[in-house]
Short mmCIF file of C-alpha atoms in Angstrom, two decimals:
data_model
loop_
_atom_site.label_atom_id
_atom_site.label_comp_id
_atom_site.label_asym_id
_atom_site.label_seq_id
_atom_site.Cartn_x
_atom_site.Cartn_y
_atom_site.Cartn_z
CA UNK W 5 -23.16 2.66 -10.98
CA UNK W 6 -22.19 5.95 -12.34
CA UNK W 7 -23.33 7.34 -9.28
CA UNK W 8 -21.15 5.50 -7.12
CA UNK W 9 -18.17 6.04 -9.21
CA UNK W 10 -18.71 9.72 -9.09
CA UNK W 11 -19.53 9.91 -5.50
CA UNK W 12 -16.38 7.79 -4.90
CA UNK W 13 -14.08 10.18 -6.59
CA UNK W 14 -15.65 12.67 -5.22
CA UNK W 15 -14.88 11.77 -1.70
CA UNK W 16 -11.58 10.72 -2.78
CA UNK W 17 -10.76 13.90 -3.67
CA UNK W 18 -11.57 15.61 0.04
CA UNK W 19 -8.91 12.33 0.73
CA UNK W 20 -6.27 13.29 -1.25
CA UNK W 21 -6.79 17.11 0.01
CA UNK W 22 -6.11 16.42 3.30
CA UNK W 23 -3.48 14.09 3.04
CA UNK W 24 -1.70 16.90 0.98
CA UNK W 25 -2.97 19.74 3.60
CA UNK W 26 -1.46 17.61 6.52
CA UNK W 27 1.46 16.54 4.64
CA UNK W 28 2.14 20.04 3.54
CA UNK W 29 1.92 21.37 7.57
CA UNK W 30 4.25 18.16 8.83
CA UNK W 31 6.51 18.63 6.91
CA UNK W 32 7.52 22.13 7.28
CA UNK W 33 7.12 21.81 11.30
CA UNK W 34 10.06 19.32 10.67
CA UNK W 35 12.97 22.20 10.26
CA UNK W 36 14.38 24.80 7.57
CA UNK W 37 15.74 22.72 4.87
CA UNK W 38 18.44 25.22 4.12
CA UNK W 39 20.15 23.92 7.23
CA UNK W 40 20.94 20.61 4.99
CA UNK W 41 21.52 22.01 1.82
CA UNK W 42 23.76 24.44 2.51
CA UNK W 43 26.95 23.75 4.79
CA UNK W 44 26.75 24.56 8.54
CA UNK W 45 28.94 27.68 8.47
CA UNK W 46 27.12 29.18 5.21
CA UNK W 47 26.71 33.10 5.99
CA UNK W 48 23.09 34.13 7.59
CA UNK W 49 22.71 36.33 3.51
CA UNK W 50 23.15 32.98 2.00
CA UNK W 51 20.53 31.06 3.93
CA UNK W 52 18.35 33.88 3.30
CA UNK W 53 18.68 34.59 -0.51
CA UNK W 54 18.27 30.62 -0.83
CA UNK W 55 15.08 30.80 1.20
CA UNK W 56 13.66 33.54 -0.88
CA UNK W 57 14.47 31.35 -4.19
CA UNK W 58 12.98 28.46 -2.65
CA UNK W 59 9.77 30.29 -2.14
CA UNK W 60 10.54 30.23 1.72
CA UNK W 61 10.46 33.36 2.95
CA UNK W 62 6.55 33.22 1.49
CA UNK W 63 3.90 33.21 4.13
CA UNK W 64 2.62 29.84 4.97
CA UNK W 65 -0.86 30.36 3.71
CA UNK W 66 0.38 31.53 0.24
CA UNK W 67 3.07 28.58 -0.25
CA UNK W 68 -0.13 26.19 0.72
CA UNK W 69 -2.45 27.89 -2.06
CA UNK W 70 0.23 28.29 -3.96
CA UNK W 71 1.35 24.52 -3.89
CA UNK W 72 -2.70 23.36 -4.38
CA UNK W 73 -2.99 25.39 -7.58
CA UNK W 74 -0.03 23.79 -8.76
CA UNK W 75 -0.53 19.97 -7.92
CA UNK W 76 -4.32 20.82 -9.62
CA UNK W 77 -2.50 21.39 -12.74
CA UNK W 78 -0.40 18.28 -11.88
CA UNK W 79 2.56 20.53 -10.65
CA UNK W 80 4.16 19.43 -8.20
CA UNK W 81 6.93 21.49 -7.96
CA UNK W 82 10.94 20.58 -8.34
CA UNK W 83 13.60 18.79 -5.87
CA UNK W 84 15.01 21.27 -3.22
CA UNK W 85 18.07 19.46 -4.17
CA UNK W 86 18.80 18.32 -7.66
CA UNK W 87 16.21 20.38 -9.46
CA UNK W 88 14.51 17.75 -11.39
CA UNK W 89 10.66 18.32 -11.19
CA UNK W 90 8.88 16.05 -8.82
CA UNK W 91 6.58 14.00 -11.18
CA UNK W 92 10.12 12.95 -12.76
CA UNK W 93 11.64 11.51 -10.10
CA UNK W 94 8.58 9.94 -8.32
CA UNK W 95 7.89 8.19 -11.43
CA UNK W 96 11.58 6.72 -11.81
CA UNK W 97 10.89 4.28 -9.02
CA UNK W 98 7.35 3.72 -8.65
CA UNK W 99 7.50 0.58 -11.22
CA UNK W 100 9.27 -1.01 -8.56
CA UNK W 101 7.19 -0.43 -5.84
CA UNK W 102 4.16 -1.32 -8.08
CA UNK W 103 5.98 -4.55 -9.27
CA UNK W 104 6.95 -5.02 -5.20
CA UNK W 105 3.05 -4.21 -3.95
CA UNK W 106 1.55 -6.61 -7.05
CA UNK W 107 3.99 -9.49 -6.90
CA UNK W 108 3.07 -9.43 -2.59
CA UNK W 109 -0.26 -9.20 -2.87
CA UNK W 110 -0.76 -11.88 -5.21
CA UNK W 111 1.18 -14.49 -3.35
CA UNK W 112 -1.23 -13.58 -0.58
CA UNK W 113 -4.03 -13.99 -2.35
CA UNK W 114 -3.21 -17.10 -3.54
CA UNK W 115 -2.19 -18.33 -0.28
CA UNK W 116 -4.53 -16.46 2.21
CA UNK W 117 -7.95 -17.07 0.33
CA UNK W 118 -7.78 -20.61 -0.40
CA UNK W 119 -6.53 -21.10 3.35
CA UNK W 120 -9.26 -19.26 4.77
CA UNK W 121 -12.02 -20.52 2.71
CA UNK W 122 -10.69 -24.25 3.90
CA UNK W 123 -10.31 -23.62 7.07
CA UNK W 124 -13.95 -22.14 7.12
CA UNK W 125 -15.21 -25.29 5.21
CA UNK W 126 -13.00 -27.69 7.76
CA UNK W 127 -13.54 -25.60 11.11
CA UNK W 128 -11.69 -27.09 13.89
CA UNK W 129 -9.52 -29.36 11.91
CA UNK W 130 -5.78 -29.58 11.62
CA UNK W 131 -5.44 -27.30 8.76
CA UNK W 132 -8.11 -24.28 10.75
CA UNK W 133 -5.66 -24.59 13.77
CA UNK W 134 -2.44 -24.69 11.29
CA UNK W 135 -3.69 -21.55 9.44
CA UNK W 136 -4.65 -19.54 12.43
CA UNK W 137 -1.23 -20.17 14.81
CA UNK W 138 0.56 -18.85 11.19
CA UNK W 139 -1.57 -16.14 10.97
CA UNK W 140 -0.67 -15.33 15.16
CA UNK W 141 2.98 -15.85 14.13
CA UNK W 142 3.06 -13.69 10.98
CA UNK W 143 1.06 -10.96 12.84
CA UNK W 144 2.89 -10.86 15.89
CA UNK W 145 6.75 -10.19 13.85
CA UNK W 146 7.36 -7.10 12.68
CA UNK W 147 8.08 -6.66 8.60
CA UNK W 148 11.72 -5.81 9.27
CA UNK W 149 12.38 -8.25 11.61
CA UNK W 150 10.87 -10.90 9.45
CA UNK W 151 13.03 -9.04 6.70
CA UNK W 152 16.54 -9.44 8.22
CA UNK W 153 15.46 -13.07 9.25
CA UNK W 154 14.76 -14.05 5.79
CA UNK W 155 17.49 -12.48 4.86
CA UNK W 156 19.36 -14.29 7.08
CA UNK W 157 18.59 -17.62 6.48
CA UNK W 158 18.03 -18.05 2.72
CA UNK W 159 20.76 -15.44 1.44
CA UNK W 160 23.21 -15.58 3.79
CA UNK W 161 23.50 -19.79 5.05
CA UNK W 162 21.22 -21.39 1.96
CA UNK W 163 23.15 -18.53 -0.57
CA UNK W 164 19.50 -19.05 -2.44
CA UNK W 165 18.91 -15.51 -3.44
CA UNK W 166 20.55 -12.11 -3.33
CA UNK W 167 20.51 -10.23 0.51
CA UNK W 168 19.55 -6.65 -1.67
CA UNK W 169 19.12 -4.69 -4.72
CA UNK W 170 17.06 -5.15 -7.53
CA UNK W 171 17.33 -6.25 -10.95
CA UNK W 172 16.53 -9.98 -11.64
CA UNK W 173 13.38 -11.81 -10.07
CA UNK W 174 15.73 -13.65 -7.72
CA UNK W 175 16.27 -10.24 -6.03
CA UNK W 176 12.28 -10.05 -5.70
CA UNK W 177 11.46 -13.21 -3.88
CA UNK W 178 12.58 -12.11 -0.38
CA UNK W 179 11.11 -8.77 -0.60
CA UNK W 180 7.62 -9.86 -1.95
CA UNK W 181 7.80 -12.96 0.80
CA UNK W 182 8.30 -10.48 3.62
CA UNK W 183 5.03 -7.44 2.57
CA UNK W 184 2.75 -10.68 1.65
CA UNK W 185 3.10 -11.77 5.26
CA UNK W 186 1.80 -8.19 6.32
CA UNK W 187 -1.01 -9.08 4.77
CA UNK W 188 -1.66 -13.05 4.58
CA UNK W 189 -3.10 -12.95 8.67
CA UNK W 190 -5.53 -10.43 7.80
CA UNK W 191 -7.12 -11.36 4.74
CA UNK W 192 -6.96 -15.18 5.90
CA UNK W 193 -8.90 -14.26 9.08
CA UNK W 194 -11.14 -12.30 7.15
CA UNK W 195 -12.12 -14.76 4.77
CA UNK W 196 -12.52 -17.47 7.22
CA UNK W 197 -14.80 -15.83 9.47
CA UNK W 198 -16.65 -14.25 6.00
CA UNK W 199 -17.42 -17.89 5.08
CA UNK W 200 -18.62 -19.06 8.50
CA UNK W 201 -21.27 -16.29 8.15
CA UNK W 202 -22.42 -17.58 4.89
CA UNK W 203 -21.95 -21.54 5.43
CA UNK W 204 -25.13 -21.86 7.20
CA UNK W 205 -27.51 -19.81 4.87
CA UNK W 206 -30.27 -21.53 3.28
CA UNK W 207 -29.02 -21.49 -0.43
CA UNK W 208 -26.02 -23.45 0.70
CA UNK W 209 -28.07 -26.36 2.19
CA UNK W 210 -30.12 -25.92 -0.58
CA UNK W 211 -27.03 -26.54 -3.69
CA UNK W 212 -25.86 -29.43 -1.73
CA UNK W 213 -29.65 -30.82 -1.42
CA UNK W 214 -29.97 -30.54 -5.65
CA UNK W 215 -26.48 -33.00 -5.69
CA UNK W 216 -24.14 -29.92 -6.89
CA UNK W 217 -20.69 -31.05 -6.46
CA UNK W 218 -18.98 -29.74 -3.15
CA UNK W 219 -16.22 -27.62 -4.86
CA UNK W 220 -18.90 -26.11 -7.38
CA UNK W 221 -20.80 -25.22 -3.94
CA UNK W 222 -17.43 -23.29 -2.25
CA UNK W 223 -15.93 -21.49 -5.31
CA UNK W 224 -19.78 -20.86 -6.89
CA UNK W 225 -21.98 -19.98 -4.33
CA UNK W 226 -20.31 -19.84 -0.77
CA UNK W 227 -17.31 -17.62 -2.57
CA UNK W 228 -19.16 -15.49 -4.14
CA UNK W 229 -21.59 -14.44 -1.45
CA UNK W 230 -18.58 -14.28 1.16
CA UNK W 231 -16.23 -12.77 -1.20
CA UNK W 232 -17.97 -9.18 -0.48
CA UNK W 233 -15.38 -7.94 2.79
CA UNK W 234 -12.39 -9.87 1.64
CA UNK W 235 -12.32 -7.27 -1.96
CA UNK W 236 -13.06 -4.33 0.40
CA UNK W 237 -10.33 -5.49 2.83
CA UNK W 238 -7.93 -5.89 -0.44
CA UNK W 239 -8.72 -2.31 -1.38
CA UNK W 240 -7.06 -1.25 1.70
CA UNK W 241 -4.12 -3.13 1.82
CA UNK W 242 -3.46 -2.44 -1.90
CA UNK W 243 -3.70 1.49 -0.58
CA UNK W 244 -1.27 -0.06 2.09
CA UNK W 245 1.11 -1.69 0.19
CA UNK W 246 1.65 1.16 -2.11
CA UNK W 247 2.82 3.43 1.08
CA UNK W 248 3.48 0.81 3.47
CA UNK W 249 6.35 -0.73 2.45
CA UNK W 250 8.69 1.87 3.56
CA UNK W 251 10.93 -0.55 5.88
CA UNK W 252 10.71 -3.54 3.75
CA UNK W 253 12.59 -0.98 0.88
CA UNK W 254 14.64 -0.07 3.12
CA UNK W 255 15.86 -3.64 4.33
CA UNK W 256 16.38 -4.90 1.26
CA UNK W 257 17.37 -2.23 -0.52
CA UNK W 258 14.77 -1.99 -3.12
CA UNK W 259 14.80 0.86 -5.09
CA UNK W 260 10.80 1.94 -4.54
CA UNK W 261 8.96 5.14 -3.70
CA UNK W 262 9.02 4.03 0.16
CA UNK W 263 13.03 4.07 -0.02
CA UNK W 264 12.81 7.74 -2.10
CA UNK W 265 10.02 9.04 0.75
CA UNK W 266 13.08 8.04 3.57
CA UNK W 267 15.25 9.85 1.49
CA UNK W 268 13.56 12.98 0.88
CA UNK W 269 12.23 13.15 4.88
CA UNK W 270 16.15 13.01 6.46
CA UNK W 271 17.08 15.40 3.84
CA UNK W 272 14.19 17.73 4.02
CA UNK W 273 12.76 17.99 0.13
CA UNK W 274 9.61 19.10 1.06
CA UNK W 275 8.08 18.86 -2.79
CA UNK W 276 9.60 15.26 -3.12
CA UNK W 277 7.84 14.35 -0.02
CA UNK W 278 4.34 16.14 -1.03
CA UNK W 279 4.56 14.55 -4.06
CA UNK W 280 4.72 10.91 -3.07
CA UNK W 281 1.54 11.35 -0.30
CA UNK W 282 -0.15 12.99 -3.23
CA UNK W 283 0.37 10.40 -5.67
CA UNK W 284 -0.11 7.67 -3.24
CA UNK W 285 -3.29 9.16 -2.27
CA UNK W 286 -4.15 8.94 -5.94
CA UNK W 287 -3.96 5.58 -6.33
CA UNK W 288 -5.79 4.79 -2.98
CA UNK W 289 -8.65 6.75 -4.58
CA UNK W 290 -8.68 4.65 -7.54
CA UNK W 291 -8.04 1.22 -6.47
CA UNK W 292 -10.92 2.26 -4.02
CA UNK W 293 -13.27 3.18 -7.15
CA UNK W 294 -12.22 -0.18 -8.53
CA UNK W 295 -13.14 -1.98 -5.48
CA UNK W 296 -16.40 -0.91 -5.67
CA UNK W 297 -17.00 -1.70 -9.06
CA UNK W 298 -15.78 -5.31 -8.31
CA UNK W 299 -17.80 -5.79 -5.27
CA UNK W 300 -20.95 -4.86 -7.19
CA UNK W 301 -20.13 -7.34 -10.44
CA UNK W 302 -19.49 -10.09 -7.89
CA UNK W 303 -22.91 -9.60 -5.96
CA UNK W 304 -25.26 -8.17 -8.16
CA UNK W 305 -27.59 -7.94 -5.10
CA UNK W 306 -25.66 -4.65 -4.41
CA UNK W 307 -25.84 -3.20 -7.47
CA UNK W 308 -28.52 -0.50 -6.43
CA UNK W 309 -27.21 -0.20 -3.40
#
């Protein structure tokens, strides 16, 4: 196991490097950021002198190595525009994003495993055809349509919760509703076709030949043996969620790190943008780490593996 982990981190780290490396070339490709900071008929000497305190006027190479030794020491350098040092203000809204990304991905775990696991169990049924056409539908709208239509309909003509902002858990429902079905058709799917696969192994004829009750059969032994590529899958779309969500903050208005990385991309703050891929990266690294360990304490069988 220690193995793993350290392999694991390991490659995460070559992750997070190039995510930082490409973020790092992207965004200066995308224009001077003087340009925005200062106002259109500033003198040539002023766009120069603020270059050369912005580390600039540098050559590319040296700003990269530069900007690596830095974020190694967990420096991640300060706004172009405020000043404030980037770990600062990533960390102001990243609660909410975290609170946003947890709160989805729990209602579609709650919703999208039990669903697919029935729907394995009762193949061809009412339910099976019920689950898949929602998981067509869900698929098929895009998260800010499905935004502004929720929106729509249970703010605006029901009045049942607040159109934006944040603050109360009323002002969380829509949001959550609207990044949990990004992920409800996938991990329903998933599971579903995950338990036909195990369904007709030996061991599952063989609980229900020693009289086990049926739902001691599904969530003890046809769970656990399926449950392998559904917590790889949620790995992913935890990685997802945390960087993902970029239009559903910006619908609703919901002060998160996807909101702050819109932001700091029209305006140019090439540290504040850095900064988020790097710390996003991060935590894609680690939830990945964590997802192996799970997947291993679930099915021991792939413990040595």
């Amino acid at each position: 196991m220690l193995r793993l982990i350290i392999k694991q981190f390991g490659l995460g780290l070559i992750v997070v490097l190039a995510a930082i490396t490409l973020t790092f070339v992207m965004v200066r490709a995308s224009g001077d950021p003087t340009s925005l900071i200062l106002p259109q008929d500033a003198p040539a000497e002023q766009r120069t002198l603020l270059r050369s305190q912005l580390g600039l006027d540098r050559p590319v190479l040296v700003q990269y190595f530069s900007y690596v030794a830095g974020a190694v020491r967990g420096d991640f350098g300060r706004s172009y525009f405020d000043g404030d040092s980037v770990t600062a203000i990533i960390l102001r809204p990243l609660p909410n994003t975290l609170l946003l990304a947890g709160t989805a991905l729990l209602i579609a775990i709650i919703l999208g495993i039990p669903l697919g696991v029935m729907s394995a169990v009762w193949q061809g049924g009412v339910l099976d055809r019920t689950v898949q056409v929602a998981s067509v539908f869900t698929t098929s709208m895009p998260s800010f349509w499905l935004g502004l239509l929720l929106i729509q309909v249970f703010a605006v003509w029901l009045g049942w919760v607040p159109t934006y902002g944040s603050g109360t858990a009323a002002h969380l429902i829509l949001p959550a509703v609207t990044v949990a079905c990004w992920v409800f058709p996938s991990l329903t799917r998933l599971t579903r076709s995950s338990m036909l696969e195990v369904l007709p192994a030996g061991y599952i004829a063989s609980a229900r030949a020693k009289g086990m009750p049926e739902y001691r059969v599904i969530s003890r032994t046809l769970l656990r043996n399926g449950i392998v590529p559904v917590l790889a899958l949620l790995a992913l779309e935890v990685g997802s969620l945390l960087g993902g969500a970029v239009l559903t903050e910006a619908v609703f208005s919901w002060p998160g790190i996807g909101r702050l990385a819109i932001q700091s991309i029209q305006r140019r703050d090439f540290p504040v943008v850095q900064g988020i891929v790097a710390y996003v990266a991060m935590m894609f690294v680690v939830i990945t780490v964590l997802s192996e360990i799970a997947v291993r304490i679930v099915n021991p069988r792939l413990r040595h593996t």
